[in-house]
Amino acid sequence: MTTPQHGPGTAPPPGCPAHAGPEGAGARTPLYGPDFAADPAATYAHLRTYGSVAPVDIAPGVRAWLVTGYESALEVLRSPERFSKDPRRWRDLADGTVPADSPVVPMMMYRPNALFTDGDEHARLRGAITDSLSRVDPNALRGYVEQSADTLIDRFGPTGRADLLGEYGAILPLLVFNQMFGCPPETGDKLVEGMSGIFDADADSEKANAVLTEGVAELVALKRERPGADVTSWLMAHPARLTDEEMMHQLVVLMGAGTEPQQNLICNGLRLLLSDDRFAGDLAGGSMPVEDALDEVLWTDPPMANYAVHYPLHDLELDGIELRAGEPVLISLAAANTDPALAGDRRGGNRAHLAWSAGAHTCPAKSPHG
């Protein structure tokens, strides 16, 4: 690996790999722990001193590169001929440098789903997903979301106060998911427990993965026996002829994208609507600019801050940094969206944010306006 290039006569910034010997040993910035959680924006600002690509640790002993620049992020996301999504290329996991029980492995390990495949296989699996999601009646879904939201609000409304995460934002996507996918409550509980554990860096990731696998296996077996008018059954009936294993893994990726990130989006949006004078004032006046609030949240506080993992297909250069084949390259959707190089007010009606990713792996369930 090479270090970031600096102008003549300038010293590298604090923590720069140039201070730390070959491959920047000991100089990687952690993207975990209380300091990062307390002020991620400060971490991104520090990482930008390297340029648009910086060395990080995403868990203890798990090294990666983080792309913080908007244009560089687009270059990675839109270059399948240079970057793969297949984690079987992850060199440090394959050679045992990263242990199988690392907390980030369940979020990054290979699964035969549309997120972790390339080329024709990706097109086949993604086609099954997009075709099945397109069969969801948007009017019926909107009605169910409104009904579910009203039910939750009615529960805490009389008290005059609520935990908007625990009593609303964390529950609403799960109710919608169970409805869309024909998932009975008892199976839904397992799916929620397993998926929540995978997203929680402090949880037992191997146990969470086992619970999740059990839950999706139950759902697949149920729908093979009793199909219905739901996304799970439509996936099964698709001409792609998904196997049970492929069914399970498409459901995992759909649930991963449809629960935890949606909870974050709902809660971040509500926080902005209720606390920011630009929106709270309109709210009190009877006008709820929800679309503007969501646009701003998707730009400044996207529901997935750092993900979209890619692996260079061969040794290559990105913005002056030499990347070796098989090194994880994460996109900081949060940092790229707030790249100082982006000019102008991005909030009102501008949906060029990267919250839904971009390129061949852009979110298949984003709204038509996204």
CSV table of C-alpha atoms in Angstrom, one decimal:
chain,number,residue,atom,x,y,z
A,1,MET,CA,0.0,0.0,0.0
A,2,THR,CA,1.1,3.5,-0.6
A,3,THR,CA,0.5,6.5,1.7
A,4,PRO,CA,-1.5,9.6,0.8
A,5,GLN,CA,0.4,12.1,-1.2
A,6,HIS,CA,1.2,15.5,0.5
A,7,GLY,CA,2.4,18.7,-1.0
A,8,PRO,CA,6.0,19.6,-1.1
A,9,GLY,CA,7.3,20.8,2.3
A,10,THR,CA,4.1,19.7,4.2
A,11,ALA,CA,4.0,17.2,7.0
A,12,PRO,CA,1.5,14.4,6.9
A,13,PRO,CA,-1.5,14.8,9.2
A,14,PRO,CA,-1.5,13.2,12.7
A,15,GLY,CA,-2.2,9.5,12.5
A,16,CYS,CA,-1.2,9.4,8.9
A,17,PRO,CA,0.3,6.0,7.7
A,18,ALA,CA,3.4,7.9,6.7
A,19,HIS,CA,4.2,8.1,10.5
A,20,ALA,CA,3.7,4.4,11.0
A,21,GLY,CA,5.9,2.5,8.6
A,22,PRO,CA,4.9,0.0,6.0
A,23,GLU,CA,1.1,-0.5,5.4
A,24,GLY,CA,0.3,2.1,8.0
A,25,ALA,CA,0.7,-0.3,10.9
A,26,GLY,CA,-0.9,1.1,14.0
A,27,ALA,CA,-2.3,4.2,12.2
A,28,ARG,CA,-5.7,2.9,11.3
A,29,THR,CA,-8.6,4.9,12.7
A,30,PRO,CA,-11.3,2.8,14.5
A,31,LEU,CA,-14.8,3.0,13.3
A,32,TYR,CA,-16.2,1.5,16.5
A,33,GLY,CA,-16.2,2.3,20.2
A,34,PRO,CA,-17.6,5.1,22.3
A,35,ASP,CA,-15.4,7.9,20.8
A,36,PHE,CA,-16.6,7.1,17.3
A,37,ALA,CA,-20.2,6.7,18.4
A,38,ALA,CA,-20.1,10.0,20.3
A,39,ASP,CA,-18.9,12.1,17.3
A,40,PRO,CA,-18.7,10.2,14.0
A,41,ALA,CA,-18.5,13.5,12.1
A,42,ALA,CA,-15.2,14.3,13.9
A,43,THR,CA,-13.8,11.0,12.8
A,44,TYR,CA,-14.8,11.6,9.2
A,45,ALA,CA,-13.2,15.1,9.3
A,46,HIS,CA,-10.0,13.5,10.5
A,47,LEU,CA,-10.1,10.8,7.8
A,48,ARG,CA,-10.6,13.4,5.1
A,49,THR,CA,-7.1,14.6,5.9
A,50,TYR,CA,-5.9,11.5,4.1
A,51,GLY,CA,-7.9,12.4,1.0
A,52,SER,CA,-11.0,10.6,-0.1
A,53,VAL,CA,-9.8,7.2,1.0
A,54,ALA,CA,-8.4,6.4,4.4
A,55,PRO,CA,-7.2,3.3,6.4
A,56,VAL,CA,-9.6,2.2,9.2
A,57,ASP,CA,-10.3,-0.7,11.6
A,58,ILE,CA,-14.0,-1.7,11.5
A,59,ALA,CA,-13.6,-4.0,14.5
A,60,PRO,CA,-10.6,-5.0,16.6
A,61,GLY,CA,-8.0,-6.3,14.2
A,62,VAL,CA,-10.2,-6.0,11.1
A,63,ARG,CA,-8.6,-3.6,8.6
A,64,ALA,CA,-10.3,-1.9,5.7
A,65,TRP,CA,-10.3,1.3,3.6
A,66,LEU,CA,-13.1,3.8,4.0
A,67,VAL,CA,-14.1,6.0,1.1
A,68,THR,CA,-15.2,9.4,2.4
A,69,GLY,CA,-15.3,11.4,-0.9
A,70,TYR,CA,-18.5,11.6,-2.9
A,71,GLU,CA,-16.9,11.3,-6.4
A,72,SER,CA,-14.6,8.5,-5.3
A,73,ALA,CA,-17.6,6.7,-3.8
A,74,LEU,CA,-19.4,6.8,-7.1
A,75,GLU,CA,-16.3,5.5,-8.8
A,76,VAL,CA,-16.3,2.4,-6.6
A,77,LEU,CA,-20.1,1.9,-6.8
A,78,ARG,CA,-20.3,2.2,-10.5
A,79,SER,CA,-17.2,0.2,-11.5
A,80,PRO,CA,-18.0,-3.6,-11.3
A,81,GLU,CA,-15.1,-4.2,-13.7
A,82,ARG,CA,-12.7,-3.0,-10.9
A,83,PHE,CA,-14.5,-3.8,-7.7
A,84,SER,CA,-16.4,-6.9,-6.7
A,85,LYS,CA,-19.2,-7.4,-4.0
A,86,ASP,CA,-18.3,-11.0,-3.4
A,87,PRO,CA,-16.8,-11.4,0.1
A,88,ARG,CA,-15.1,-14.7,-0.9
A,89,ARG,CA,-12.5,-12.3,-2.2
A,90,TRP,CA,-11.8,-11.0,1.3
A,91,ARG,CA,-8.2,-12.0,1.8
A,92,ASP,CA,-7.9,-11.4,5.5
A,93,LEU,CA,-11.0,-13.6,6.2
A,94,ALA,CA,-9.8,-16.3,3.9
A,95,ASP,CA,-6.4,-16.6,5.4
A,96,GLY,CA,-7.6,-16.5,9.0
A,97,THR,CA,-6.3,-13.0,9.8
A,98,VAL,CA,-9.9,-12.1,10.6
A,99,PRO,CA,-11.4,-14.8,12.9
A,100,ALA,CA,-14.7,-16.3,12.0
A,101,ASP,CA,-16.2,-15.1,15.3
A,102,SER,CA,-15.4,-11.4,14.6
A,103,PRO,CA,-18.5,-9.3,15.2
A,104,VAL,CA,-18.4,-7.9,11.7
A,105,VAL,CA,-18.4,-11.2,9.9
A,106,PRO,CA,-22.2,-11.9,9.9
A,107,MET,CA,-22.6,-8.5,8.2
A,108,MET,CA,-19.9,-9.1,5.6
A,109,MET,CA,-19.7,-12.9,5.1
A,110,TYR,CA,-20.6,-14.4,1.8
A,111,ARG,CA,-24.3,-15.4,1.3
A,112,PRO,CA,-25.8,-16.4,-2.0
A,113,ASN,CA,-27.9,-13.3,-2.3
A,114,ALA,CA,-28.2,-10.3,-4.5
A,115,LEU,CA,-26.0,-8.2,-2.2
A,116,PHE,CA,-22.9,-10.4,-2.3
A,117,THR,CA,-22.9,-11.5,-6.0
A,118,ASP,CA,-21.8,-10.1,-9.3
A,119,GLY,CA,-22.6,-10.3,-12.9
A,120,ASP,CA,-25.2,-12.8,-14.2
A,121,GLU,CA,-25.8,-14.4,-10.8
A,122,HIS,CA,-26.5,-10.9,-9.3
A,123,ALA,CA,-28.8,-10.1,-12.2
A,124,ARG,CA,-30.8,-13.3,-11.7
A,125,LEU,CA,-31.2,-12.9,-7.9
A,126,ARG,CA,-31.9,-9.2,-8.1
A,127,GLY,CA,-34.5,-9.8,-10.9
A,128,ALA,CA,-36.4,-12.1,-8.6
A,129,ILE,CA,-36.4,-9.5,-5.8
A,130,THR,CA,-37.4,-6.5,-8.0
A,131,ASP,CA,-40.1,-8.5,-9.7
A,132,SER,CA,-41.6,-9.7,-6.4
A,133,LEU,CA,-41.4,-6.3,-4.8
A,134,SER,CA,-43.2,-4.8,-7.8
A,135,ARG,CA,-46.2,-6.9,-7.1
A,136,VAL,CA,-46.8,-5.2,-3.8
A,137,ASP,CA,-49.8,-2.9,-4.1
A,138,PRO,CA,-48.5,0.5,-3.0
A,139,ASN,CA,-52.0,1.7,-2.0
A,140,ALA,CA,-52.7,-1.4,0.2
A,141,LEU,CA,-49.2,-1.0,1.7
A,142,ARG,CA,-49.7,2.6,2.4
A,143,GLY,CA,-53.0,1.8,4.1
A,144,TYR,CA,-51.4,-0.9,6.3
A,145,VAL,CA,-48.5,1.4,7.3
A,146,GLU,CA,-51.0,4.2,8.3
A,147,GLN,CA,-53.2,1.7,10.2
A,148,SER,CA,-50.1,0.3,12.0
A,149,ALA,CA,-48.8,3.7,12.8
A,150,ASP,CA,-52.2,4.9,14.1
A,151,THR,CA,-52.4,1.8,16.4
A,152,LEU,CA,-48.9,2.4,17.8
A,153,ILE,CA,-49.6,6.2,18.3
A,154,ASP,CA,-53.0,5.4,20.0
A,155,ARG,CA,-51.1,3.3,22.6
A,156,PHE,CA,-48.9,6.1,23.9
A,157,GLY,CA,-50.9,9.1,22.8
A,158,PRO,CA,-52.9,9.4,26.0
A,159,THR,CA,-49.8,9.5,28.2
A,160,GLY,CA,-48.4,12.5,26.3
A,161,ARG,CA,-44.9,11.1,26.0
A,162,ALA,CA,-43.2,8.2,24.2
A,163,ASP,CA,-39.9,6.5,23.5
A,164,LEU,CA,-40.0,7.1,19.8
A,165,LEU,CA,-37.5,4.3,19.1
A,166,GLY,CA,-38.8,1.6,21.4
A,167,GLU,CA,-42.5,2.3,21.1
A,168,TYR,CA,-42.7,3.4,17.5
A,169,GLY,CA,-39.7,3.5,15.2
A,170,ALA,CA,-38.4,0.0,16.1
A,171,ILE,CA,-41.8,-1.6,15.9
A,172,LEU,CA,-43.4,-0.1,12.8
A,173,PRO,CA,-41.0,-1.6,10.2
A,174,LEU,CA,-41.4,-5.1,11.8
A,175,LEU,CA,-45.2,-4.9,11.6
A,176,VAL,CA,-44.9,-4.0,7.9
A,177,PHE,CA,-42.3,-6.6,7.2
A,178,ASN,CA,-44.4,-9.4,8.7
A,179,GLN,CA,-47.4,-8.3,6.6
A,180,MET,CA,-45.5,-8.0,3.3
A,181,PHE,CA,-43.7,-11.3,3.7
A,182,GLY,CA,-46.5,-13.3,5.2
A,183,CYS,CA,-44.5,-13.9,8.4
A,184,PRO,CA,-46.4,-15.2,11.5
A,185,PRO,CA,-45.6,-13.4,14.8
A,186,GLU,CA,-43.7,-16.2,16.4
A,187,THR,CA,-41.3,-16.6,13.4
A,188,GLY,CA,-41.1,-12.8,13.2
A,189,ASP,CA,-39.8,-12.7,16.8
A,190,LYS,CA,-36.9,-15.0,15.8
A,191,LEU,CA,-36.1,-12.9,12.7
A,192,VAL,CA,-36.1,-9.7,14.8
A,193,GLU,CA,-33.9,-11.2,17.5
A,194,GLY,CA,-31.4,-12.6,15.0
A,195,MET,CA,-31.3,-9.5,12.7
A,196,SER,CA,-31.0,-7.1,15.7
A,197,GLY,CA,-28.1,-9.1,17.1
A,198,ILE,CA,-26.2,-9.0,13.8
A,199,PHE,CA,-26.5,-5.2,13.7
A,200,ASP,CA,-25.4,-4.9,17.4
A,201,ALA,CA,-21.7,-5.0,17.6
A,202,ASP,CA,-21.9,-5.9,21.3
A,203,ALA,CA,-24.1,-8.9,20.8
A,204,ASP,CA,-23.1,-12.6,20.3
A,205,SER,CA,-22.9,-12.4,16.5
A,206,GLU,CA,-22.7,-16.2,16.0
A,207,LYS,CA,-25.7,-16.9,18.2
A,208,ALA,CA,-27.7,-14.1,16.4
A,209,ASN,CA,-26.8,-15.6,13.0
A,210,ALA,CA,-28.0,-19.0,14.2
A,211,VAL,CA,-31.3,-17.6,15.4
A,212,LEU,CA,-31.8,-15.7,12.2
A,213,THR,CA,-31.1,-18.8,10.1
A,214,GLU,CA,-33.7,-20.7,12.1
A,215,GLY,CA,-36.3,-18.1,11.6
A,216,VAL,CA,-35.9,-17.8,7.9
A,217,ALA,CA,-35.8,-21.6,7.5
A,218,GLU,CA,-39.2,-21.7,9.3
A,219,LEU,CA,-40.6,-19.0,7.0
A,220,VAL,CA,-39.4,-20.7,3.8
A,221,ALA,CA,-40.8,-24.1,5.0
A,222,LEU,CA,-44.1,-22.5,5.8
A,223,LYS,CA,-44.5,-20.8,2.4
A,224,ARG,CA,-43.5,-23.9,0.5
A,225,GLU,CA,-46.4,-25.6,2.2
A,226,ARG,CA,-48.9,-22.7,2.3
A,227,PRO,CA,-48.0,-20.0,-0.2
A,228,GLY,CA,-50.0,-16.8,-0.1
A,229,ALA,CA,-50.2,-13.3,-1.6
A,230,ASP,CA,-46.9,-12.1,-0.1
A,231,VAL,CA,-43.4,-11.3,-1.2
A,232,THR,CA,-42.0,-14.6,0.1
A,233,SER,CA,-44.4,-16.7,-1.9
A,234,TRP,CA,-43.8,-14.5,-5.0
A,235,LEU,CA,-40.1,-15.0,-4.7
A,236,MET,CA,-40.7,-18.8,-4.6
A,237,ALA,CA,-42.9,-18.7,-7.7
A,238,HIS,CA,-40.5,-16.5,-9.7
A,239,PRO,CA,-39.0,-18.0,-13.0
A,240,ALA,CA,-35.5,-17.7,-11.3
A,241,ARG,CA,-36.5,-20.9,-9.5
A,242,LEU,CA,-34.7,-20.0,-6.2
A,243,THR,CA,-33.6,-23.0,-4.1
A,244,ASP,CA,-34.5,-23.1,-0.4
A,245,GLU,CA,-31.0,-21.8,0.4
A,246,GLU,CA,-31.3,-19.0,-2.0
A,247,MET,CA,-34.7,-18.1,-0.7
A,248,MET,CA,-33.4,-17.9,2.8
A,249,HIS,CA,-30.6,-15.6,1.8
A,250,GLN,CA,-32.7,-13.3,-0.2
A,251,LEU,CA,-35.0,-13.0,2.8
A,252,VAL,CA,-32.1,-12.2,5.0
A,253,VAL,CA,-30.9,-9.4,2.8
A,254,LEU,CA,-34.4,-8.0,2.4
A,255,MET,CA,-35.0,-8.0,6.1
A,256,GLY,CA,-31.6,-6.5,6.8
A,257,ALA,CA,-32.4,-3.6,4.5
A,258,GLY,CA,-36.0,-3.3,5.6
A,259,THR,CA,-35.9,-3.3,9.3
A,260,GLU,CA,-32.9,-1.7,11.1
A,261,PRO,CA,-32.2,0.9,8.4
A,262,GLN,CA,-35.9,1.8,8.3
A,263,GLN,CA,-35.9,2.2,12.1
A,264,ASN,CA,-33.0,4.6,11.9
A,265,LEU,CA,-34.6,6.6,9.1
A,266,ILE,CA,-37.9,6.9,10.9
A,267,CYS,CA,-36.3,8.0,14.1
A,268,ASN,CA,-33.8,10.3,12.5
A,269,GLY,CA,-36.6,11.9,10.5
A,270,LEU,CA,-38.9,12.3,13.5
A,271,ARG,CA,-36.1,13.8,15.5
A,272,LEU,CA,-35.5,16.4,12.8
A,273,LEU,CA,-39.3,17.1,12.4
A,274,LEU,CA,-39.8,17.6,16.1
A,275,SER,CA,-36.6,19.4,17.1
A,276,ASP,CA,-35.4,21.6,14.2
A,277,ASP,CA,-37.1,25.0,14.1
A,278,ARG,CA,-37.3,24.9,10.3
A,279,PHE,CA,-39.6,21.9,10.5
A,280,ALA,CA,-41.0,22.1,14.0
A,281,GLY,CA,-42.4,25.5,13.3
A,282,ASP,CA,-44.2,24.3,10.2
A,283,LEU,CA,-45.4,21.3,12.2
A,284,ALA,CA,-47.0,23.5,14.8
A,285,GLY,CA,-48.6,25.5,12.0
A,286,GLY,CA,-50.3,22.4,10.6
A,287,SER,CA,-48.0,21.8,7.7
A,288,MET,CA,-45.7,18.7,7.8
A,289,PRO,CA,-42.9,18.9,5.2
A,290,VAL,CA,-42.1,15.2,5.6
A,291,GLU,CA,-40.4,14.9,2.2
A,292,ASP,CA,-38.0,17.8,2.9
A,293,ALA,CA,-37.2,16.3,6.3
A,294,LEU,CA,-36.5,12.9,4.8
A,295,ASP,CA,-34.3,14.4,2.0
A,296,GLU,CA,-32.2,16.2,4.6
A,297,VAL,CA,-31.9,13.1,6.8
A,298,LEU,CA,-30.9,11.0,3.8
A,299,TRP,CA,-28.2,13.5,3.0
A,300,THR,CA,-26.9,14.2,6.5
A,301,ASP,CA,-27.7,11.2,8.6
A,302,PRO,CA,-28.4,8.2,6.3
A,303,PRO,CA,-29.7,5.1,8.0
A,304,MET,CA,-26.6,3.0,7.1
A,305,ALA,CA,-23.6,5.2,7.7
A,306,ASN,CA,-20.8,2.9,6.6
A,307,TYR,CA,-21.3,-0.2,4.5
A,308,ALA,CA,-21.5,-1.1,0.7
A,309,VAL,CA,-18.4,-3.2,1.0
A,310,HIS,CA,-16.4,-3.8,-2.2
A,311,TYR,CA,-13.2,-5.8,-2.9
A,312,PRO,CA,-10.7,-4.7,-5.6
A,313,LEU,CA,-10.5,-7.4,-8.3
A,314,HIS,CA,-6.8,-6.6,-8.7
A,315,ASP,CA,-4.2,-4.2,-7.3
A,316,LEU,CA,-5.3,-0.7,-8.3
A,317,GLU,CA,-5.2,2.9,-7.4
A,318,LEU,CA,-8.1,5.0,-6.1
A,319,ASP,CA,-7.4,8.8,-5.5
A,320,GLY,CA,-3.7,8.2,-5.2
A,321,ILE,CA,-4.0,5.2,-2.8
A,322,GLU,CA,-2.8,1.8,-3.8
A,323,LEU,CA,-5.4,-0.8,-2.9
A,324,ARG,CA,-4.5,-4.5,-3.0
A,325,ALA,CA,-6.8,-7.1,-4.4
A,326,GLY,CA,-9.2,-8.5,-1.8
A,327,GLU,CA,-9.0,-5.7,0.7
A,328,PRO,CA,-12.4,-4.5,2.0
A,329,VAL,CA,-13.3,-1.1,0.7
A,330,LEU,CA,-16.3,0.4,2.6
A,331,ILE,CA,-18.3,3.4,1.4
A,332,SER,CA,-19.0,6.0,4.1
A,333,LEU,CA,-22.4,7.0,2.9
A,334,ALA,CA,-22.6,9.5,5.7
A,335,ALA,CA,-19.2,11.1,4.9
A,336,ALA,CA,-19.6,11.0,1.2
A,337,ASN,CA,-23.0,12.8,1.5
A,338,THR,CA,-21.5,15.5,3.6
A,339,ASP,CA,-18.3,15.8,1.5
A,340,PRO,CA,-17.2,19.5,1.7
A,341,ALA,CA,-16.5,19.3,-2.0
A,342,LEU,CA,-20.3,19.2,-2.7
A,343,ALA,CA,-21.6,22.7,-3.3
A,344,GLY,CA,-24.9,24.2,-2.5
A,345,ASP,CA,-28.0,23.4,-0.5
A,346,ARG,CA,-28.7,19.7,-1.0
A,347,ARG,CA,-31.8,19.4,1.1
A,348,GLY,CA,-34.7,20.7,-1.0
A,349,GLY,CA,-35.7,18.2,-3.6
A,350,ASN,CA,-32.2,17.0,-4.4
A,351,ARG,CA,-32.1,13.2,-4.2
A,352,ALA,CA,-28.6,12.6,-5.5
A,353,HIS,CA,-27.5,11.3,-2.1
A,354,LEU,CA,-25.9,7.9,-1.7
A,355,ALA,CA,-28.2,6.7,1.1
A,356,TRP,CA,-29.6,4.0,-1.3
A,357,SER,CA,-26.1,3.4,-2.7
A,358,ALA,CA,-25.6,3.7,-6.5
A,359,GLY,CA,-24.8,1.6,-9.5
A,360,ALA,CA,-25.8,-2.0,-10.1
A,361,HIS,CA,-26.4,-2.6,-6.3
A,362,THR,CA,-28.6,0.5,-5.7
A,363,CYS,CA,-31.5,-0.3,-3.3
A,364,PRO,CA,-34.2,-2.1,-5.3
A,365,ALA,CA,-36.9,-0.9,-2.9
A,366,LYS,CA,-36.3,2.8,-2.9
A,367,SER,CA,-39.2,5.0,-3.9
A,368,PRO,CA,-39.6,5.9,-7.6
A,369,HIS,CA,-38.7,9.5,-6.6
A,370,GLY,CA,-35.5,8.4,-4.8
